[in-house]
Each structure stands twice: as C-alpha cells, then as structure tokens.
C-alpha cells in the first residue's frame, strides 16, 4: 500500500512537472513569436534607412536656386540633342518614376539603346551611375547621354555652341556660375543637371514611415513580405537607403537566367574594369518605386514585378519561391513607392536667328 501511494505521488509530481514544462515551452514559443514580430522593425532598421525629406548637396557642386533652375531647364532641353528631339526627360520621365516604360530606349536616328533606362529618382544615393557603374556620380552621368552617339547624338563642343547661340542660356549660366570667366562650359552643363537630378527623391513611402516608427504603415501582408525579403536573403544585396544601388553582383549568382534576360553580348561591368571576374556583373538596381518602373532588369525583359521576384529567387538565391511567397514579397515592394517629385515644366529660352539648327 505504501508503494502504491509513493507511486501515485511521484506520478502526479511528474505530471505536474511535465505540465509546467509544457506551459513554459508554450510561453517561450509565444514570447519568441511576439519577439520576432517586434524585432522585425529592429531588423529592418539595421538593414535599411528612410529617404530623407531633402537630398544633401553634391560634393564640390553646391546647389543654388540659379543653378537648380538652370539644371531643370537643361533636363528638359531637347536642343542638347543633335536633332533637337531628345532631352534627359525623354528616357528618364518625371511623370513615369524616372524611367520611360520601354525595354530599351530609343535615341538619335531611332537607334535602340543596349540597356533598360534606370530610374533617375533617388539616383543621388547610388554608389555609382549606369548599370555598369561607369560614371562615378550624377555629374559624370549627366554629361554622358548628351555626347553618346546612340542617345542624344551630339558632341560636347556642339552642345556648348548650341547653348551659346541662345541668349537666355548665356544669361542663365552667368547667374548659376557667377564667379567664372567662361561659365557656359560642358562640365557646367553636367553640373547644373546633376544639381536638379539630386532633388528627384521620393520620401514618405509606407516603408519609410515604418522605419521611422509607424508600425501600422505596412499591412500584415507587407510585413510578411518584408520578413521573407530579409530571411530569404534578398536584403544581402538590396539594402541601405535605396534598397540597392550600393554594390555590384553577377546576374546569376546561383543559376544563370535565360539569354533573353541576360543577353550574351552584354557582359556588363567587365567593359569598364576589364577584369574577367566582372563578366555579367551589374550594379544592383534600387528597388525604390519599383512597382512603377517596369520593365525590369538591364535587359528590360520582365514586365511583371512578380516575374522579376521569382527570377531573382532562382538566379540569385537558388530558391524556388512559392506563389504565396512571391505575392507577399511583391506586396512589400509596393510599399517602397514614395511621394513623387512635383516638377513644374520650365519655360525654355527661345532660339534666335543665329542659333545652330537641328540636324536633319
């Protein structure tokens, strides 16, 4: 009888212990889940930064009202092109999130560009410019398309000659660069455009408000997409203020995509560095406003954001994302659309009888 009593007491003690252990484990799991939800914001803040309300001045190229107004005029100025029909805004349209909605742009004499036009919005935050990073900053980038024979098709000398033949620009350059003896120079064309481009930022996206502490700025689905974005490894390349634009990577880290996505004759950054390791390496694009900037990739081959997400999963991460995961990540990417710049179309100075004429 004593043995039975001892056994019963021991049994209930063991049962009570097991119940306590189960309760403790359940509590730990619930706490862990809650902590995971709370820590999502901390994880996000460790990887990303919100777009500021105002872009900083460019190094060595401080902004003034006169330079900014000149840069805006030049950005919309088609007379900087050989045929007077293409401006910066032709391929980087302010009303289309800084892109042009084409796989590749159409330039001088209806030539097709080799790559998709990247958005100019928030480009000031990129490590370099163009898909291959051949321009170190916005100033160097701004001067490139004007003299590119496939794009605007003129020469630096002719661009200067054109603007010097327009009295309004002679006056505007004098005001924008008042301390220079000869202010209307090609490098100053680029510097003025760069100052304007630096203002084309898109703050106040739902994700920015989330990073600033408003946890209700993202929907439940967008938070789940953010969690997948970080857990799956997307953020290892798409991070920082621009969720991209800060490093280079091969297109096809794990598995090369088809040649339609990765044209074999465009080897990317190797053309700049001449290093074999840079074959098919490109600058990681920003994901800011990505829901507005289809088509995607340097080839402009993907027209649906969901398709681009799925391709990135297989090629860069070696992961076959489920349709549900693709939808959630896409929902998160839609939270990266910020306030679009409000730009008043400028009145351009008129040509005069002696202004150089457009090429036929």
Short mmCIF file of C-alpha atoms in Angstrom, two decimals:
data_model
loop_
_atom_site.label_atom_id
_atom_site.label_comp_id
_atom_site.label_asym_id
_atom_site.label_seq_id
_atom_site.Cartn_x
_atom_site.Cartn_y
_atom_site.Cartn_z
CA UNK A 1 0.00 0.00 0.00
CA UNK A 2 2.88 2.31 0.82
CA UNK A 3 4.43 1.51 -2.59
CA UNK A 4 1.21 2.43 -4.40
CA UNK A 5 0.92 5.70 -2.50
CA UNK A 6 4.52 6.58 -3.28
CA UNK A 7 3.97 5.75 -6.97
CA UNK A 8 0.83 7.92 -7.16
CA UNK A 9 2.57 10.87 -5.51
CA UNK A 10 5.55 10.50 -7.84
CA UNK A 11 3.26 10.20 -10.87
CA UNK A 12 1.40 13.41 -10.06
CA UNK A 13 4.64 15.24 -9.35
CA UNK A 14 5.94 14.09 -12.74
CA UNK A 15 2.68 15.10 -14.41
CA UNK A 16 2.78 18.47 -12.71
CA UNK A 17 6.39 18.88 -13.82
CA UNK A 18 5.51 17.99 -17.39
CA UNK A 19 2.57 20.38 -17.34
CA UNK A 20 4.81 23.14 -16.05
CA UNK A 21 7.39 22.34 -18.72
CA UNK A 22 4.74 22.39 -21.46
CA UNK A 23 3.38 25.67 -20.17
CA UNK A 24 6.89 27.11 -20.04
CA UNK A 25 7.66 25.94 -23.56
CA UNK A 26 4.37 27.32 -24.81
CA UNK A 27 5.12 30.62 -23.14
CA UNK A 28 8.60 30.68 -24.65
CA UNK A 29 7.21 29.97 -28.10
CA UNK A 30 4.60 32.69 -27.76
CA UNK A 31 7.22 35.09 -26.44
CA UNK A 32 9.55 34.14 -29.28
CA UNK A 33 6.80 34.76 -31.84
CA UNK A 34 5.95 38.10 -30.29
CA UNK A 35 9.62 38.99 -30.10
CA UNK A 36 10.01 38.06 -33.76
CA UNK A 37 7.17 40.40 -34.67
CA UNK A 38 8.56 43.19 -32.52
CA UNK A 39 12.09 42.61 -33.81
CA UNK A 40 11.08 42.91 -37.46
CA UNK A 41 11.32 46.68 -37.16
CA UNK A 42 14.72 46.38 -35.48
CA UNK A 43 15.92 44.06 -38.23
CA UNK A 44 14.63 46.47 -40.87
CA UNK A 45 16.34 49.42 -39.21
CA UNK A 46 19.63 47.51 -39.16
CA UNK A 47 19.46 46.96 -42.93
CA UNK A 48 17.63 49.96 -44.39
CA UNK A 49 17.29 53.71 -43.97
CA UNK A 50 14.42 56.03 -44.89
CA UNK A 51 14.72 58.51 -47.73
CA UNK A 52 15.38 61.96 -46.25
CA UNK A 53 12.95 64.77 -46.92
CA UNK A 54 15.70 66.72 -48.67
CA UNK A 55 18.77 65.50 -50.56
CA UNK A 56 22.17 66.71 -49.42
CA UNK A 57 24.36 68.93 -51.60
CA UNK A 58 26.65 67.19 -54.05
CA UNK A 59 30.34 67.15 -53.14
CA UNK A 60 32.08 70.06 -54.82
CA UNK A 61 28.84 71.16 -56.50
CA UNK A 62 26.71 73.11 -54.04
CA UNK A 63 23.15 73.87 -55.02
CA UNK A 64 21.91 77.41 -55.55
CA UNK A 65 18.49 78.49 -56.74
CA UNK A 66 20.00 79.76 -60.01
CA UNK A 67 21.89 76.53 -60.65
CA UNK A 68 18.85 74.44 -59.80
CA UNK A 69 16.62 76.38 -62.20
CA UNK A 70 19.24 76.12 -64.93
CA UNK A 71 19.60 72.40 -64.34
CA UNK A 72 15.83 71.92 -64.61
CA UNK A 73 15.75 73.77 -67.94
CA UNK A 74 18.64 71.69 -69.28
CA UNK A 75 16.99 68.45 -68.13
CA UNK A 76 14.01 69.22 -70.37
CA UNK A 77 16.08 70.79 -73.17
CA UNK A 78 15.82 68.85 -76.48
CA UNK A 79 18.24 71.22 -78.21
CA UNK A 80 21.04 69.48 -76.35
CA UNK A 81 20.49 66.61 -78.80
CA UNK A 82 21.77 66.65 -82.35
CA UNK A 83 18.28 66.56 -83.89
CA UNK A 84 16.66 68.77 -81.18
CA UNK A 85 14.19 65.99 -80.34
CA UNK A 86 15.59 64.22 -77.25
CA UNK A 87 16.09 65.52 -73.74
CA UNK A 88 17.07 63.86 -70.46
CA UNK A 89 13.36 63.61 -69.73
CA UNK A 90 12.77 61.56 -72.89
CA UNK A 91 14.34 58.47 -71.30
CA UNK A 92 14.01 59.47 -67.63
CA UNK A 93 10.50 60.84 -67.50
CA UNK A 94 9.50 62.71 -64.37
CA UNK A 95 5.91 61.55 -64.77
CA UNK A 96 6.93 57.87 -65.05
CA UNK A 97 9.01 57.46 -61.90
CA UNK A 98 12.20 58.46 -63.70
CA UNK A 99 12.09 55.78 -66.42
CA UNK A 100 10.47 55.54 -69.83
CA UNK A 101 8.49 52.29 -69.74
CA UNK A 102 10.46 50.69 -72.59
CA UNK A 103 12.67 47.63 -72.55
CA UNK A 104 15.40 49.78 -74.09
CA UNK A 105 15.18 53.44 -75.02
CA UNK A 106 15.05 54.97 -78.50
CA UNK A 107 17.77 57.51 -79.21
CA UNK A 108 19.29 59.55 -82.04
CA UNK A 109 18.17 58.46 -85.51
CA UNK A 110 15.80 55.92 -83.92
CA UNK A 111 18.65 53.82 -82.60
CA UNK A 112 17.86 51.35 -79.83
CA UNK A 113 19.84 51.61 -76.62
CA UNK A 114 21.51 48.50 -75.33
CA UNK A 115 20.02 48.54 -71.82
CA UNK A 116 16.89 49.49 -69.95
CA UNK A 117 16.95 53.12 -68.78
CA UNK A 118 17.38 53.05 -64.99
CA UNK A 119 15.30 55.43 -62.94
CA UNK A 120 16.89 58.75 -62.12
CA UNK A 121 14.77 59.04 -58.96
CA UNK A 122 16.91 58.66 -55.81
CA UNK A 123 19.95 58.06 -58.04
CA UNK A 124 21.84 60.53 -55.86
CA UNK A 125 22.05 57.77 -53.22
CA UNK A 126 23.68 55.20 -55.55
CA UNK A 127 27.33 54.23 -55.27
CA UNK A 128 27.77 54.99 -58.98
CA UNK A 129 25.63 55.56 -62.06
CA UNK A 130 24.58 53.44 -65.05
CA UNK A 131 24.12 49.66 -64.92
CA UNK A 132 27.87 49.10 -65.18
CA UNK A 133 28.87 51.90 -62.80
CA UNK A 134 30.95 53.70 -65.44
CA UNK A 135 30.01 57.12 -64.04
CA UNK A 136 31.21 57.85 -60.53
CA UNK A 137 28.46 60.35 -59.69
CA UNK A 138 25.50 62.29 -61.03
CA UNK A 139 27.68 64.96 -62.60
CA UNK A 140 29.63 62.44 -64.65
CA UNK A 141 26.40 60.65 -65.54
CA UNK A 142 24.65 63.82 -66.69
CA UNK A 143 27.25 64.52 -69.34
CA UNK A 144 27.27 61.01 -70.76
CA UNK A 145 24.00 60.70 -72.74
CA UNK A 146 24.39 64.09 -74.44
CA UNK A 147 27.55 63.02 -76.26
CA UNK A 148 26.59 59.36 -76.69
CA UNK A 149 26.05 58.72 -80.44
CA UNK A 150 23.25 56.26 -79.68
CA UNK A 151 21.43 58.51 -77.24
CA UNK A 152 21.38 62.28 -77.84
CA UNK A 153 23.96 62.09 -80.59
CA UNK A 154 25.79 65.39 -80.29
CA UNK A 155 29.30 66.33 -79.15
CA UNK A 156 30.40 68.35 -76.11
CA UNK A 157 31.62 71.13 -78.38
CA UNK A 158 28.38 71.33 -80.33
CA UNK A 159 26.28 71.25 -77.14
CA UNK A 160 28.17 74.30 -75.86
CA UNK A 161 27.90 76.01 -79.25
CA UNK A 162 24.14 75.37 -79.28
CA UNK A 163 23.56 76.90 -75.85
CA UNK A 164 25.85 79.87 -76.55
CA UNK A 165 23.62 80.58 -79.53
CA UNK A 166 20.63 81.03 -77.18
CA UNK A 167 20.90 84.37 -75.31
CA UNK A 168 18.71 83.18 -72.45
CA UNK A 169 21.15 80.38 -71.62
CA UNK A 170 24.16 82.67 -71.74
CA UNK A 171 22.45 84.79 -69.09
CA UNK A 172 21.34 81.77 -67.03
CA UNK A 173 24.84 80.25 -66.92
CA UNK A 174 26.24 83.60 -65.83
CA UNK A 175 23.85 83.65 -62.87
CA UNK A 176 24.39 79.98 -61.97
CA UNK A 177 28.21 80.22 -62.06
CA UNK A 178 28.83 83.89 -61.22
CA UNK A 179 32.49 83.53 -60.25
CA UNK A 180 33.64 82.01 -63.55
CA UNK A 181 35.06 83.88 -66.52
CA UNK A 182 33.56 81.40 -69.01
CA UNK A 183 30.60 79.83 -67.23
CA UNK A 184 28.97 78.17 -70.26
CA UNK A 185 31.16 75.10 -70.48
CA UNK A 186 30.30 71.44 -70.97
CA UNK A 187 31.25 70.45 -67.44
CA UNK A 188 28.92 73.14 -66.10
CA UNK A 189 26.08 71.75 -68.22
CA UNK A 190 26.56 68.45 -66.41
CA UNK A 191 26.96 70.10 -63.01
CA UNK A 192 23.71 72.03 -63.35
CA UNK A 193 21.75 68.97 -64.49
CA UNK A 194 23.20 66.96 -61.59
CA UNK A 195 22.02 69.54 -59.06
CA UNK A 196 18.48 69.21 -60.42
CA UNK A 197 18.63 65.41 -60.53
CA UNK A 198 19.73 65.35 -56.89
CA UNK A 199 16.36 66.84 -55.94
CA UNK A 200 14.45 63.96 -57.57
CA UNK A 201 13.94 61.97 -54.40
CA UNK A 202 10.84 60.13 -53.20
CA UNK A 203 10.45 60.24 -49.42
CA UNK A 204 7.49 59.23 -47.29
CA UNK A 205 6.88 55.76 -48.72
CA UNK A 206 4.93 53.47 -46.39
CA UNK A 207 8.20 51.64 -45.71
CA UNK A 208 9.89 54.93 -44.76
CA UNK A 209 7.12 55.66 -42.29
CA UNK A 210 7.53 52.13 -40.91
CA UNK A 211 11.28 52.65 -40.44
CA UNK A 212 10.50 55.91 -38.65
CA UNK A 213 8.41 54.01 -36.11
CA UNK A 214 4.88 53.81 -37.52
CA UNK A 215 4.33 50.06 -37.42
CA UNK A 216 0.85 50.47 -38.91
CA UNK A 217 2.33 51.95 -42.10
CA UNK A 218 2.71 48.42 -43.52
CA UNK A 219 -0.09 45.92 -43.93
CA UNK A 220 0.18 42.45 -42.42
CA UNK A 221 0.96 41.03 -45.86
CA UNK A 222 3.65 43.64 -46.45
CA UNK A 223 5.26 42.83 -43.10
CA UNK A 224 5.25 39.14 -44.02
CA UNK A 225 6.83 40.09 -47.32
CA UNK A 226 9.48 42.13 -45.51
CA UNK A 227 10.21 39.14 -43.28
CA UNK A 228 10.63 36.92 -46.34
CA UNK A 229 12.74 39.60 -48.03
CA UNK A 230 15.21 39.53 -45.15
CA UNK A 231 15.03 35.82 -44.27
CA UNK A 232 15.44 34.61 -47.87
CA UNK A 233 18.50 36.80 -48.40
CA UNK A 234 17.15 39.46 -50.78
CA UNK A 235 18.44 42.14 -48.41
CA UNK A 236 22.03 40.92 -48.71
CA UNK A 237 22.17 42.88 -51.99
CA UNK A 238 19.12 45.14 -51.79
CA UNK A 239 19.84 47.09 -48.64
CA UNK A 240 20.66 50.61 -47.49
CA UNK A 241 18.72 53.75 -48.22
CA UNK A 242 17.93 52.74 -51.81
CA UNK A 243 17.40 49.00 -51.21
CA UNK A 244 20.09 48.58 -53.85
CA UNK A 245 22.48 50.77 -55.76
CA UNK A 246 25.32 50.22 -53.29
CA UNK A 247 27.18 47.22 -54.76
CA UNK A 248 27.74 45.05 -57.84
CA UNK A 249 26.84 41.40 -58.39
CA UNK A 250 26.71 38.86 -61.21
CA UNK A 251 23.30 38.30 -62.74
CA UNK A 252 23.01 34.61 -61.99
CA UNK A 253 24.93 34.09 -58.75
CA UNK A 254 23.49 30.58 -58.37
CA UNK A 255 21.88 29.89 -61.73
CA UNK A 256 22.16 31.85 -64.96
CA UNK A 257 18.80 33.06 -66.32
CA UNK A 258 17.92 32.56 -69.97
CA UNK A 259 19.67 34.65 -72.61
CA UNK A 260 16.51 36.71 -73.06
CA UNK A 261 17.04 38.07 -69.52
CA UNK A 262 20.84 38.07 -69.86
CA UNK A 263 21.80 38.95 -73.46
CA UNK A 264 25.10 37.16 -74.18
CA UNK A 265 26.70 40.13 -75.95
CA UNK A 266 26.25 42.46 -72.95
CA UNK A 267 28.83 41.40 -70.40
CA UNK A 268 28.23 44.30 -68.05
CA UNK A 269 30.88 45.78 -65.81
CA UNK A 270 33.78 43.90 -67.43
CA UNK A 271 33.64 46.50 -70.22
CA UNK A 272 34.54 49.13 -67.60
CA UNK A 273 37.04 47.27 -65.41
CA UNK A 274 38.46 44.78 -67.96
CA UNK A 275 38.50 42.20 -65.18
CA UNK A 276 37.32 38.71 -66.10
CA UNK A 277 35.63 38.39 -62.71
CA UNK A 278 33.26 41.15 -63.78
CA UNK A 279 31.71 39.17 -66.65
CA UNK A 280 27.92 39.66 -66.47
CA UNK A 281 28.29 41.76 -63.32
CA UNK A 282 25.94 44.73 -62.94
CA UNK A 283 25.15 47.36 -60.34
CA UNK A 284 22.36 46.18 -58.06
CA UNK A 285 19.37 48.35 -59.00
CA UNK A 286 17.40 50.33 -56.47
CA UNK A 287 14.02 48.90 -55.53
CA UNK A 288 12.61 52.30 -54.64
CA UNK A 289 9.38 52.88 -56.63
CA UNK A 290 9.95 49.52 -58.33
CA UNK A 291 6.19 48.98 -58.69
CA UNK A 292 6.19 51.97 -61.09
CA UNK A 293 9.27 51.21 -63.19
CA UNK A 294 8.51 48.14 -65.31
CA UNK A 295 10.04 46.55 -67.30
CA UNK A 296 12.81 45.12 -65.14
CA UNK A 297 16.48 44.07 -65.34
CA UNK A 298 19.12 45.66 -67.55
CA UNK A 299 17.56 43.83 -70.50
CA UNK A 300 14.10 45.16 -69.69
CA UNK A 301 12.74 41.69 -70.33
CA UNK A 302 10.50 41.17 -67.28
CA UNK A 303 7.26 43.15 -67.44
CA UNK A 304 5.61 41.83 -64.27
CA UNK A 305 7.06 42.53 -60.84
CA UNK A 306 6.01 39.06 -59.69
CA UNK A 307 8.04 37.54 -62.53
CA UNK A 308 11.08 39.61 -61.59
CA UNK A 309 10.80 38.45 -57.95
CA UNK A 310 10.58 34.80 -58.99
CA UNK A 311 13.58 35.12 -61.34
CA UNK A 312 15.63 36.72 -58.58
CA UNK A 313 14.78 33.83 -56.28
CA UNK A 314 16.14 31.18 -58.65
CA UNK A 315 19.09 33.09 -60.15
CA UNK A 316 20.45 34.98 -57.15
CA UNK A 317 19.30 32.90 -54.16
CA UNK A 318 18.91 29.41 -55.60
CA UNK A 319 15.39 29.31 -54.16
CA UNK A 320 12.14 28.36 -55.86
CA UNK A 321 9.80 30.86 -54.24
CA UNK A 322 6.21 29.68 -53.88
CA UNK A 323 3.45 31.76 -55.48
CA UNK A 324 2.37 32.86 -52.00
CA UNK A 325 5.91 33.98 -51.14
CA UNK A 326 6.19 35.86 -54.43
CA UNK A 327 2.90 37.64 -53.72
CA UNK A 328 3.99 38.66 -50.22
CA UNK A 329 7.39 39.95 -51.34
CA UNK A 330 5.69 41.84 -54.16
CA UNK A 331 3.29 43.39 -51.66
CA UNK A 332 6.26 44.58 -49.62
CA UNK A 333 7.93 46.06 -52.72
CA UNK A 334 4.78 48.06 -53.39
CA UNK A 335 5.34 49.76 -50.02
CA UNK A 336 8.52 51.31 -51.48
CA UNK A 337 6.59 53.81 -53.61
CA UNK A 338 7.24 57.26 -52.18
CA UNK A 339 5.95 60.76 -52.86
CA UNK A 340 6.76 61.54 -56.48
CA UNK A 341 8.59 64.82 -57.22
CA UNK A 342 6.34 67.71 -58.21
CA UNK A 343 8.15 69.45 -61.05
CA UNK A 344 6.77 72.40 -62.98
CA UNK A 345 7.73 72.16 -66.63
CA UNK A 346 10.14 75.04 -67.27
CA UNK A 347 9.82 77.71 -69.93
CA UNK A 348 12.88 77.25 -72.12
CA UNK A 349 14.76 80.24 -73.60
CA UNK A 350 13.84 80.82 -77.27
CA UNK A 351 16.20 80.25 -80.14
CA UNK A 352 17.22 83.21 -82.30
CA UNK A 353 18.22 83.54 -85.95
CA UNK A 354 21.85 82.66 -85.21
CA UNK A 355 21.13 79.62 -83.00
CA UNK A 356 22.55 76.43 -84.58
CA UNK A 357 19.85 74.47 -86.38
CA UNK A 358 18.93 70.83 -85.70
CA UNK A 359 20.49 68.06 -87.74
CA UNK A 360 18.15 66.75 -90.46
#
